[in-house]
Amino acid sequence: QVQLVESGGGLVQAGGSLRLSCAASGRPFSLYTMGWFRQAPGKARQFVAAITRSDDKTYYADSVTGRFTISRDNAKNTVYLQMNSLKPEDTAAYYCAARLGLVSTLPSYDYWGQGTQVTVSS
């Protein structure tokens, strides 16, 4: 069992920055691929970024490449999403997720956090 709790969301103006955190507990954090997804009202859950278990290789959706950075600190059992140059279209509920396996861009992860809302105003 893995429990994930996101924090750091909020309201920000376009062009601003936020850093999301996801604290994990339960089974060893280092066993899991970690990812971030987002979901806007009426839309499907969308892949944002992922980071591998062993070599910290990162993956990003085209829409966020160059603006967002995913990182992990296994000693603190925490994964982060640094979001810069935010746009109104980034507005969504953001979810962290853990997967006991390879990186996937599909919402096929084993554990999910409760979500944290990010709202970007014009």
PDB file of C-alpha atoms in Angstrom, residues 46-102:
ATOM      1  CA  GLN A  46      -3.876  13.930 -18.981  1.00  0.00           C
ATOM      2  CA  PHE A  47      -0.249  12.934 -18.545  1.00  0.00           C
ATOM      3  CA  VAL A  48       2.050  15.739 -17.415  1.00  0.00           C
ATOM      4  CA  ALA A  49       5.397  14.272 -16.322  1.00  0.00           C
ATOM      5  CA  ALA A  50       7.063  11.161 -14.917  1.00  0.00           C
ATOM      6  CA  ILE A  51      10.352  10.150 -13.331  1.00  0.00           C
ATOM      7  CA  THR A  52      11.873   6.675 -13.165  1.00  0.00           C
ATOM      8  CA  ARG A  53      12.769   4.651 -10.091  1.00  0.00           C
ATOM      9  CA  SER A  54      16.476   4.111 -10.468  1.00  0.00           C
ATOM     10  CA  ASP A  55      18.111   6.568 -12.846  1.00  0.00           C
ATOM     11  CA  ASP A  56      15.884   9.667 -12.444  1.00  0.00           C
ATOM     12  CA  LYS A  57      15.125   9.821 -16.148  1.00  0.00           C
ATOM     13  CA  THR A  58      12.297  12.267 -16.811  1.00  0.00           C
ATOM     14  CA  TYR A  59       9.453  12.444 -19.319  1.00  0.00           C
ATOM     15  CA  TYR A  60       7.158  15.342 -20.174  1.00  0.00           C
ATOM     16  CA  ALA A  61       4.053  16.055 -22.169  1.00  0.00           C
ATOM     17  CA  ASP A  62       4.731  18.315 -25.144  1.00  0.00           C
ATOM     18  CA  SER A  63       2.469  20.973 -23.675  1.00  0.00           C
ATOM     19  CA  VAL A  64       4.683  21.450 -20.602  1.00  0.00           C
ATOM     20  CA  THR A  65       8.182  20.730 -21.921  1.00  0.00           C
ATOM     21  CA  GLY A  66      10.531  23.572 -21.059  1.00  0.00           C
ATOM     22  CA  ARG A  67       8.195  24.980 -18.418  1.00  0.00           C
ATOM     23  CA  PHE A  68       7.703  22.152 -15.894  1.00  0.00           C
ATOM     24  CA  THR A  69      10.330  20.084 -14.067  1.00  0.00           C
ATOM     25  CA  ILE A  70       9.712  16.855 -12.172  1.00  0.00           C
ATOM     26  CA  SER A  71      12.145  15.681  -9.504  1.00  0.00           C
ATOM     27  CA  ARG A  72      12.230  13.248  -6.612  1.00  0.00           C
ATOM     28  CA  ASP A  73      13.963  13.015  -3.275  1.00  0.00           C
ATOM     29  CA  ASN A  74      13.897   9.395  -2.193  1.00  0.00           C
ATOM     30  CA  ALA A  75      15.348  10.222   1.218  1.00  0.00           C
ATOM     31  CA  LYS A  76      12.302  12.421   1.879  1.00  0.00           C
ATOM     32  CA  ASN A  77       9.809  10.167   0.060  1.00  0.00           C
ATOM     33  CA  THR A  78       8.699  13.161  -1.965  1.00  0.00           C
ATOM     34  CA  VAL A  79       8.223  14.002  -5.625  1.00  0.00           C
ATOM     35  CA  TYR A  80       7.963  17.579  -6.879  1.00  0.00           C
ATOM     36  CA  LEU A  81       6.590  19.386  -9.884  1.00  0.00           C
ATOM     37  CA  GLN A  82       8.057  22.829 -10.470  1.00  0.00           C
ATOM     38  CA  MET A  83       5.756  24.776 -12.771  1.00  0.00           C
ATOM     39  CA  ASN A  84       7.009  27.962 -14.397  1.00  0.00           C
ATOM     40  CA  SER A  85       5.513  30.301 -17.000  1.00  0.00           C
ATOM     41  CA  LEU A  86       2.031  29.109 -16.137  1.00  0.00           C
ATOM     42  CA  LYS A  87      -0.763  29.588 -18.650  1.00  0.00           C
ATOM     43  CA  PRO A  88      -4.545  29.650 -18.167  1.00  0.00           C
ATOM     44  CA  GLU A  89      -4.755  26.336 -20.012  1.00  0.00           C
ATOM     45  CA  ASP A  90      -2.706  24.754 -17.215  1.00  0.00           C
ATOM     46  CA  THR A  91      -5.711  25.169 -14.911  1.00  0.00           C
ATOM     47  CA  ALA A  92      -6.691  21.724 -13.622  1.00  0.00           C
ATOM     48  CA  ALA A  93      -6.667  19.412 -10.659  1.00  0.00           C
ATOM     49  CA  TYR A  94      -3.189  17.906 -10.436  1.00  0.00           C
ATOM     50  CA  TYR A  95      -2.647  14.357  -9.198  1.00  0.00           C
ATOM     51  CA  CYS A  96       0.509  12.514  -8.291  1.00  0.00           C
ATOM     52  CA  ALA A  97       0.648   8.800  -8.970  1.00  0.00           C
ATOM     53  CA  ALA A  98       2.870   5.808  -8.260  1.00  0.00           C
ATOM     54  CA  ARG A  99       3.441   2.837 -10.541  1.00  0.00           C
ATOM     55  CA  LEU A 100       5.275  -0.392  -9.776  1.00  0.00           C
ATOM     56  CA  GLY A 101       6.659  -0.756 -13.255  1.00  0.00           C
ATOM     57  CA  LEU A 102       7.847   1.154 -16.274  1.00  0.00           C
TER      58      LEU A 102
END
